[in-house]
Amino acid sequence: MVLDAPVVSIKARSFTIPTDRPEADGTLSWSSTTLVLVEAEAADRTGIGYTYADAALLPLINNKLAGAIRGQDAFDPQRAWRIMQGAVRNLGADGLAATAISAVDAALWDLKAKLLDVPLATLLGRFRSAIPVYGSGGFTSYPDEVLRDQLAAWVERDGCRAVKMKIGSEPDRDPERVRAAKDAIGGAALFVDANGGFGRKQAVTMGERFADQGVAWFEEPVSSDDLDGLRFVRDHLPASMEVAAGEYGYRAGYFARMLGAGAVDVLQADISRCGGVTGFMLVAALCEAEQIDLSCHCAPALHLHAGCAAPRLRHLEWFHDHVRIEQMLFDGAPVARNGVIAPDLSRPGHGISFKEADARPFAD
Ligand SMILES: [Mg+2]
């Protein structure tokens, strides 16, 4: 069988969705999230992908990237990925360019799977049929009762065996917030995320207190750019507490350097930043080579199928903002049951379709 379907169009649009409450972490606060949606067409089929980024991506995708890959065979998303990497060389291939490539690549993989009429997980080949999720939110802007209610709901309603809260805005208050969270979640594991908000020694001091309180995971205790600092913190904390980072990785070399530095116990990667499905599978291979577990960062509907195809996947971050947006705007968005999400194998590609009418009020 000869397969050939030239990509005829790539189109991007953006939608900005207000948060349901003010949100903040150790180094940032925000009141909205922008979804950049990409549609890729070939042979009368349309693949969709997306990233959470900024409307500034639209001209880059609609002009440069679309122009570079129009006419390429939709059955070879890897070749289109390589062409896009080349097209952004002089712009800087990290940051916004990487998120743009990620969204287009995700759309091309959805398109290929739809052309073959198979779920993406089946196209990639599965190591597992479901992915454990941990509830994630617990913003530093929340009153303690909101923090407690949100974390407890992930455990009681969704069956999550772990939940994560933000720390670092007011370090003096963090032990008290951690105590409130532990009280709310029973036997579930508690993770904390400082988003790079601490210095090295401060991170160790805080981490020792959190470890005494039973916290199992310390994410970005220092800036993820400080690989020696992550290693320092990891080496000085009890073995009961894992150090994680990687959500700002855009290309495979970044993850290789993080692993090579011994900076993390678990590597995080975000398919909507690290080069889409193609880039994510490269990171998954690095984790297999280094015998380090991988954890999917946010965007659950986009990670679900690729995560099933990653050899050493630990879990996926069931992030409040993205779960809410995906359930608002995509038919077929995953739903957590008994602490896991699973692909719907009756639907091709990512298994999601965009709810145009529901999205219209948020169009930029
Ligand atoms: Mg994080």
Short mmCIF file of C-alpha atoms and ligand atoms in Angstrom, two decimals:
data_model
loop_
_atom_site.label_atom_id
_atom_site.label_comp_id
_atom_site.label_asym_id
_atom_site.label_seq_id
_atom_site.Cartn_x
_atom_site.Cartn_y
_atom_site.Cartn_z
CA MET A 1 0.00 0.00 0.00
CA VAL A 2 1.41 3.37 -1.00
CA LEU A 3 0.45 6.19 1.34
CA ASP A 4 0.76 9.79 0.28
CA ALA A 5 -1.29 12.79 1.45
CA PRO A 6 0.24 16.24 1.01
CA VAL A 7 -0.48 18.71 3.81
CA VAL A 8 -2.69 21.35 2.18
CA SER A 9 -3.09 23.81 5.02
CA ILE A 10 -1.95 24.70 8.53
CA LYS A 11 -4.04 27.28 10.40
CA ALA A 12 -3.68 28.64 13.93
CA ARG A 13 -6.15 30.57 16.08
CA SER A 14 -5.99 31.64 19.72
CA PHE A 15 -8.47 31.76 22.61
CA THR A 16 -7.93 33.45 25.96
CA ILE A 17 -9.84 31.97 28.88
CA PRO A 18 -10.04 33.80 32.25
CA THR A 19 -9.14 31.75 35.32
CA ASP A 20 -11.96 30.93 37.74
CA ARG A 21 -10.05 32.70 40.57
CA PRO A 22 -6.84 34.73 40.81
CA GLU A 23 -3.90 32.30 40.52
CA ALA A 24 -0.26 32.54 41.60
CA ASP A 25 2.78 30.39 42.34
CA GLY A 26 6.22 31.09 43.78
CA THR A 27 7.34 33.30 40.89
CA LEU A 28 4.29 34.35 38.82
CA SER A 29 0.64 35.36 39.04
CA TRP A 30 -1.96 35.23 36.25
CA SER A 31 -5.64 35.75 35.50
CA SER A 32 -6.05 34.01 32.12
CA THR A 33 -4.65 31.23 29.93
CA THR A 34 -4.23 31.39 26.14
CA LEU A 35 -4.85 28.29 24.06
CA VAL A 36 -3.29 28.31 20.57
CA LEU A 37 -5.19 25.82 18.41
CA VAL A 38 -3.69 24.45 15.18
CA GLU A 39 -5.60 22.67 12.43
CA ALA A 40 -3.69 20.69 9.80
CA GLU A 41 -5.50 19.42 6.69
CA ALA A 42 -4.72 16.68 4.18
CA ALA A 43 -6.96 14.46 2.04
CA ASP A 44 -10.14 16.00 3.49
CA ARG A 45 -9.14 15.15 7.06
CA THR A 46 -8.28 17.70 9.75
CA GLY A 47 -5.85 17.08 12.59
CA ILE A 48 -5.83 19.32 15.66
CA GLY A 49 -3.10 20.20 18.09
CA TYR A 50 -2.57 23.01 20.54
CA THR A 51 -0.28 24.64 23.03
CA TYR A 52 -0.80 26.94 26.00
CA ALA A 53 1.20 30.01 25.06
CA ASP A 54 0.45 33.42 23.54
CA ALA A 55 -1.37 34.88 20.53
CA ALA A 56 2.06 36.05 19.36
CA LEU A 57 2.46 32.54 17.89
CA LEU A 58 -0.20 33.08 15.24
CA PRO A 59 1.87 34.81 12.53
CA LEU A 60 4.78 32.43 13.09
CA ILE A 61 2.55 29.38 12.58
CA ASN A 62 0.28 30.79 9.88
CA ASN A 63 3.12 32.19 7.77
CA LYS A 64 6.55 30.68 8.35
CA LEU A 65 5.72 27.18 9.63
CA ALA A 66 2.71 26.67 7.37
CA GLY A 67 4.75 27.78 4.37
CA ALA A 68 7.60 25.46 5.29
CA ILE A 69 5.55 22.27 5.55
CA ARG A 70 2.70 22.75 3.08
CA GLY A 71 2.99 19.96 0.52
CA GLN A 72 4.91 17.61 2.86
CA ASP A 73 3.54 14.10 3.26
CA ALA A 74 1.15 13.97 6.23
CA PHE A 75 2.28 10.39 6.88
CA ASP A 76 5.74 11.67 7.92
CA PRO A 77 5.27 14.12 10.81
CA GLN A 78 8.90 13.58 11.79
CA ARG A 79 10.09 15.03 8.48
CA ALA A 80 7.84 18.08 8.94
CA TRP A 81 9.22 18.45 12.49
CA ARG A 82 12.79 18.53 11.15
CA ILE A 83 11.83 21.09 8.50
CA MET A 84 10.17 23.30 11.15
CA GLN A 85 13.26 23.09 13.37
CA GLY A 86 15.33 24.31 10.44
CA ALA A 87 12.86 27.08 9.60
CA VAL A 88 13.20 28.71 13.05
CA ARG A 89 17.00 28.43 13.27
CA ASN A 90 17.61 32.16 13.06
CA LEU A 91 14.70 33.01 15.39
CA GLY A 92 15.90 30.82 18.24
CA ALA A 93 14.43 27.33 18.34
CA ASP A 94 13.48 27.42 22.05
CA GLY A 95 10.68 29.35 23.73
CA LEU A 96 7.80 30.54 21.58
CA ALA A 97 9.16 28.90 18.43
CA ALA A 98 9.24 25.54 20.23
CA THR A 99 5.68 25.94 21.47
CA ALA A 100 4.58 26.78 17.91
CA ILE A 101 6.34 23.70 16.54
CA SER A 102 4.82 21.62 19.34
CA ALA A 103 1.26 22.63 18.42
CA VAL A 104 1.80 21.99 14.71
CA ASP A 105 3.50 18.64 15.36
CA ALA A 106 0.63 17.55 17.62
CA ALA A 107 -1.83 18.47 14.85
CA LEU A 108 0.18 16.52 12.27
CA TRP A 109 0.21 13.38 14.46
CA ASP A 110 -3.54 13.72 14.98
CA LEU A 111 -3.92 14.10 11.22
CA LYS A 112 -1.84 11.00 10.44
CA ALA A 113 -3.80 8.92 12.93
CA LYS A 114 -7.08 10.18 11.46
CA LEU A 115 -5.92 9.37 7.92
CA LEU A 116 -5.27 5.82 9.16
CA ASP A 117 -8.44 5.90 11.32
CA VAL A 118 -6.65 4.73 14.46
CA PRO A 119 -6.19 6.27 17.93
CA LEU A 120 -2.81 7.97 18.29
CA ALA A 121 -1.88 5.58 21.11
CA THR A 122 -2.39 2.67 18.74
CA LEU A 123 -0.35 4.36 16.02
CA LEU A 124 2.54 4.98 18.43
CA GLY A 125 2.19 1.62 20.22
CA ARG A 126 1.29 1.41 23.90
CA PHE A 127 3.29 0.40 26.95
CA ARG A 128 0.15 0.90 29.07
CA SER A 129 -3.56 1.46 28.57
CA ALA A 130 -4.06 4.18 31.22
CA ILE A 131 -2.03 6.89 33.00
CA PRO A 132 -2.13 7.75 36.71
CA VAL A 133 -2.86 11.44 37.30
CA TYR A 134 -2.08 13.66 40.28
CA GLY A 135 -4.26 16.69 41.01
CA SER A 136 -2.34 19.97 40.63
CA GLY A 137 -3.26 23.51 41.64
CA GLY A 138 -3.21 24.67 45.24
CA PHE A 139 -2.19 28.16 44.16
CA THR A 140 -0.48 30.49 46.62
CA SER A 141 -3.27 33.03 45.97
CA TYR A 142 -5.91 30.65 47.40
CA PRO A 143 -7.32 31.07 50.90
CA ASP A 144 -6.55 27.95 52.94
CA GLU A 145 -10.13 26.66 52.76
CA VAL A 146 -10.04 26.76 48.94
CA LEU A 147 -6.68 24.98 48.98
CA ARG A 148 -8.05 22.26 51.24
CA ASP A 149 -11.28 21.79 49.28
CA GLN A 150 -9.51 21.61 45.92
CA LEU A 151 -6.91 19.06 47.02
CA ALA A 152 -9.49 16.95 48.87
CA ALA A 153 -11.75 16.82 45.80
CA TRP A 154 -8.98 15.34 43.66
CA VAL A 155 -8.51 12.57 46.19
CA GLU A 156 -12.17 11.93 47.02
CA ARG A 157 -13.86 12.62 43.65
CA ASP A 158 -11.16 11.67 41.12
CA GLY A 159 -9.32 9.01 43.11
CA CYS A 160 -5.91 10.70 42.83
CA ARG A 161 -3.23 9.09 44.96
CA ALA A 162 -1.16 12.30 44.96
CA VAL A 163 -1.84 16.04 44.74
CA LYS A 164 0.38 19.07 44.30
CA MET A 165 0.30 22.59 45.70
CA LYS A 166 2.27 25.73 44.91
CA ILE A 167 4.64 27.22 47.47
CA GLY A 168 7.22 30.00 47.66
CA SER A 169 5.21 33.24 47.55
CA GLU A 170 5.36 33.62 51.34
CA PRO A 171 7.85 31.01 52.60
CA ASP A 172 7.05 31.75 56.25
CA ARG A 173 3.47 30.57 55.65
CA ASP A 174 4.32 27.48 53.62
CA PRO A 175 4.70 24.97 56.49
CA GLU A 176 1.27 26.02 57.79
CA ARG A 177 -0.26 25.68 54.29
CA VAL A 178 1.40 22.27 53.89
CA ARG A 179 -0.08 21.19 57.24
CA ALA A 180 -3.56 22.30 56.11
CA ALA A 181 -3.15 20.39 52.85
CA LYS A 182 -1.96 17.20 54.57
CA ASP A 183 -4.95 17.34 56.88
CA ALA A 184 -7.29 17.55 53.87
CA ILE A 185 -5.98 14.64 51.77
CA GLY A 186 -5.84 11.71 54.17
CA GLY A 187 -3.34 9.11 53.01
CA ALA A 188 -2.67 10.61 49.57
CA ALA A 189 0.85 11.82 48.79
CA LEU A 190 1.54 15.58 48.85
CA PHE A 191 3.81 17.23 46.28
CA VAL A 192 5.05 20.85 46.44
CA ASP A 193 6.21 23.08 43.57
CA ALA A 194 8.29 26.23 44.21
CA ASN A 195 8.56 27.15 40.51
CA GLY A 196 12.19 28.06 41.07
CA GLY A 197 11.37 30.46 43.88
CA PHE A 198 14.12 29.52 46.36
CA GLY A 199 17.89 29.85 46.53
CA ARG A 200 19.93 26.67 47.04
CA LYS A 201 20.34 26.70 50.83
CA GLN A 202 16.88 28.10 51.43
CA ALA A 203 15.50 25.25 49.32
CA VAL A 204 17.32 22.66 51.44
CA THR A 205 16.12 24.26 54.67
CA MET A 206 12.54 24.40 53.43
CA GLY A 207 12.77 20.90 51.92
CA GLU A 208 13.89 19.41 55.25
CA ARG A 209 10.84 20.90 56.94
CA PHE A 210 8.53 19.63 54.20
CA ALA A 211 10.13 16.17 54.35
CA ASP A 212 9.41 16.09 58.09
CA GLN A 213 5.80 16.93 57.20
CA GLY A 214 5.66 13.94 54.83
CA VAL A 215 5.96 15.79 51.50
CA ALA A 216 7.12 13.30 48.85
CA TRP A 217 8.09 15.52 45.88
CA PHE A 218 9.82 18.91 45.66
CA GLU A 219 9.46 20.43 42.20
CA GLU A 220 11.79 23.19 40.97
CA PRO A 221 13.12 23.96 44.46
CA VAL A 222 15.56 26.29 42.67
CA SER A 223 15.50 27.59 39.10
CA SER A 224 15.48 24.75 36.59
CA ASP A 225 18.30 26.64 34.83
CA ASP A 226 20.49 25.92 37.87
CA LEU A 227 21.39 22.28 37.26
CA ASP A 228 24.14 22.30 39.90
CA GLY A 229 21.63 23.80 42.34
CA LEU A 230 19.03 21.11 41.63
CA ARG A 231 21.72 18.47 42.17
CA PHE A 232 22.80 20.20 45.41
CA VAL A 233 19.24 20.20 46.75
CA ARG A 234 18.67 16.61 45.63
CA ASP A 235 21.86 15.47 47.36
CA HIS A 236 21.00 17.23 50.64
CA LEU A 237 17.37 16.15 51.07
CA PRO A 238 16.20 12.85 52.56
CA ALA A 239 15.66 9.96 50.16
CA SER A 240 11.93 10.11 50.97
CA MET A 241 11.67 13.32 48.92
CA GLU A 242 12.11 13.35 45.14
CA VAL A 243 13.30 16.38 43.18
CA ALA A 244 11.60 17.02 39.82
CA ALA A 245 12.03 19.56 36.99
CA GLY A 246 11.95 19.81 33.20
CA GLU A 247 8.71 21.61 32.32
CA TYR A 248 10.59 24.39 30.52
CA GLY A 249 12.53 22.02 28.25
CA TYR A 250 12.17 22.81 24.56
CA ARG A 251 14.64 20.48 22.86
CA ALA A 252 16.18 17.07 23.53
CA GLY A 253 19.59 18.48 24.47
CA TYR A 254 18.07 20.34 27.43
CA PHE A 255 16.71 17.11 28.88
CA ALA A 256 19.96 15.25 28.19
CA ARG A 257 21.88 17.93 30.12
CA MET A 258 19.41 17.83 33.03
CA LEU A 259 19.72 14.05 33.26
CA GLY A 260 23.49 14.18 32.78
CA ALA A 261 23.83 16.60 35.70
CA GLY A 262 21.97 14.20 38.01
CA ALA A 263 19.60 17.10 38.66
CA VAL A 264 16.32 15.20 39.09
CA ASP A 265 14.82 12.00 40.46
CA VAL A 266 11.92 12.29 38.00
CA LEU A 267 12.09 14.23 34.73
CA GLN A 268 9.13 16.33 33.66
CA ALA A 269 8.37 17.15 30.03
CA ASP A 270 5.60 19.18 28.42
CA ILE A 271 4.47 17.95 25.01
CA SER A 272 3.08 21.42 24.25
CA ARG A 273 6.58 22.91 24.61
CA CYS A 274 9.15 20.20 23.89
CA GLY A 275 8.45 19.70 20.20
CA GLY A 276 5.07 17.99 20.26
CA VAL A 277 4.66 14.24 19.99
CA THR A 278 7.91 13.91 18.04
CA GLY A 279 9.90 15.81 20.65
CA PHE A 280 8.19 14.07 23.58
CA MET A 281 9.07 10.62 22.26
CA LEU A 282 12.74 11.69 22.10
CA VAL A 283 12.57 12.70 25.78
CA ALA A 284 10.87 9.39 26.61
CA ALA A 285 13.78 7.54 24.99
CA LEU A 286 16.30 9.56 27.05
CA CYS A 287 14.47 8.56 30.24
CA GLU A 288 14.56 4.91 29.24
CA ALA A 289 18.29 5.17 28.55
CA GLU A 290 18.97 6.84 31.91
CA GLN A 291 16.49 4.69 33.88
CA ILE A 292 14.74 7.81 35.18
CA ASP A 293 10.94 8.06 35.34
CA LEU A 294 9.14 10.62 33.18
CA SER A 295 6.15 12.71 34.29
CA CYS A 296 3.86 14.58 31.86
CA HIS A 297 3.50 18.29 32.63
CA CYS A 298 -0.10 19.57 32.30
CA ALA A 299 -2.18 19.63 29.02
CA PRO A 300 -3.67 16.20 29.81
CA ALA A 301 -5.62 15.67 26.57
CA LEU A 302 -2.46 16.29 24.55
CA HIS A 303 -0.26 13.96 26.62
CA LEU A 304 -2.69 11.09 27.01
CA HIS A 305 -1.91 9.02 23.94
CA ALA A 306 1.83 9.77 23.76
CA GLY A 307 2.12 9.11 27.49
CA CYS A 308 0.76 5.60 26.96
CA ALA A 309 3.59 5.08 24.44
CA ALA A 310 6.39 6.32 26.74
CA PRO A 311 8.36 3.44 28.26
CA ARG A 312 8.99 4.85 31.77
CA LEU A 313 6.02 7.11 32.45
CA ARG A 314 5.27 7.70 36.15
CA HIS A 315 2.20 9.94 35.94
CA LEU A 316 0.59 13.04 34.48
CA GLU A 317 -0.09 16.43 36.06
CA TRP A 318 -3.87 16.92 36.25
CA PHE A 319 -3.53 20.71 36.25
CA HIS A 320 -6.58 22.68 37.35
CA ASP A 321 -6.48 25.34 34.58
CA HIS A 322 -5.91 22.92 31.72
CA VAL A 323 -8.40 20.30 32.89
CA ARG A 324 -11.02 23.05 33.13
CA ILE A 325 -10.23 24.51 29.69
CA GLU A 326 -10.05 21.11 27.98
CA GLN A 327 -13.38 20.05 29.43
CA MET A 328 -14.91 23.39 28.35
CA LEU A 329 -13.54 23.41 24.79
CA PHE A 330 -12.94 19.81 23.64
CA ASP A 331 -15.40 16.99 23.19
CA GLY A 332 -13.68 13.81 24.32
CA ALA A 333 -11.38 15.50 26.85
CA PRO A 334 -10.17 12.91 29.37
CA VAL A 335 -12.01 12.39 32.65
CA ALA A 336 -10.17 11.04 35.71
CA ARG A 337 -11.67 7.92 37.28
CA ASN A 338 -10.04 6.03 40.12
CA GLY A 339 -6.94 8.17 39.71
CA VAL A 340 -6.25 7.39 36.04
CA ILE A 341 -7.15 8.63 32.57
CA ALA A 342 -7.34 6.33 29.56
CA PRO A 343 -7.60 6.90 25.80
CA ASP A 344 -11.00 6.27 24.21
CA LEU A 345 -9.95 3.75 21.56
CA SER A 346 -13.18 4.24 19.62
CA ARG A 347 -11.98 7.70 18.50
CA PRO A 348 -9.09 8.34 16.06
CA GLY A 349 -6.10 10.57 16.75
CA HIS A 350 -6.03 12.41 20.08
CA GLY A 351 -9.72 11.51 20.44
CA ILE A 352 -10.84 15.12 20.87
CA SER A 353 -12.80 17.61 18.77
CA PHE A 354 -12.96 21.36 19.25
CA LYS A 355 -16.24 22.86 20.47
CA GLU A 356 -16.41 25.88 18.16
CA ALA A 357 -19.57 27.44 19.60
CA ASP A 358 -18.36 27.13 23.18
CA ALA A 359 -14.96 28.59 22.26
CA ARG A 360 -16.26 31.60 20.30
CA PRO A 361 -16.62 33.95 23.30
CA PHE A 362 -12.92 33.42 24.08
CA ALA A 363 -11.53 34.03 20.57
CA ASP A 364 -8.73 36.65 20.47
MG MG B 1 5.72 23.01 37.93
#
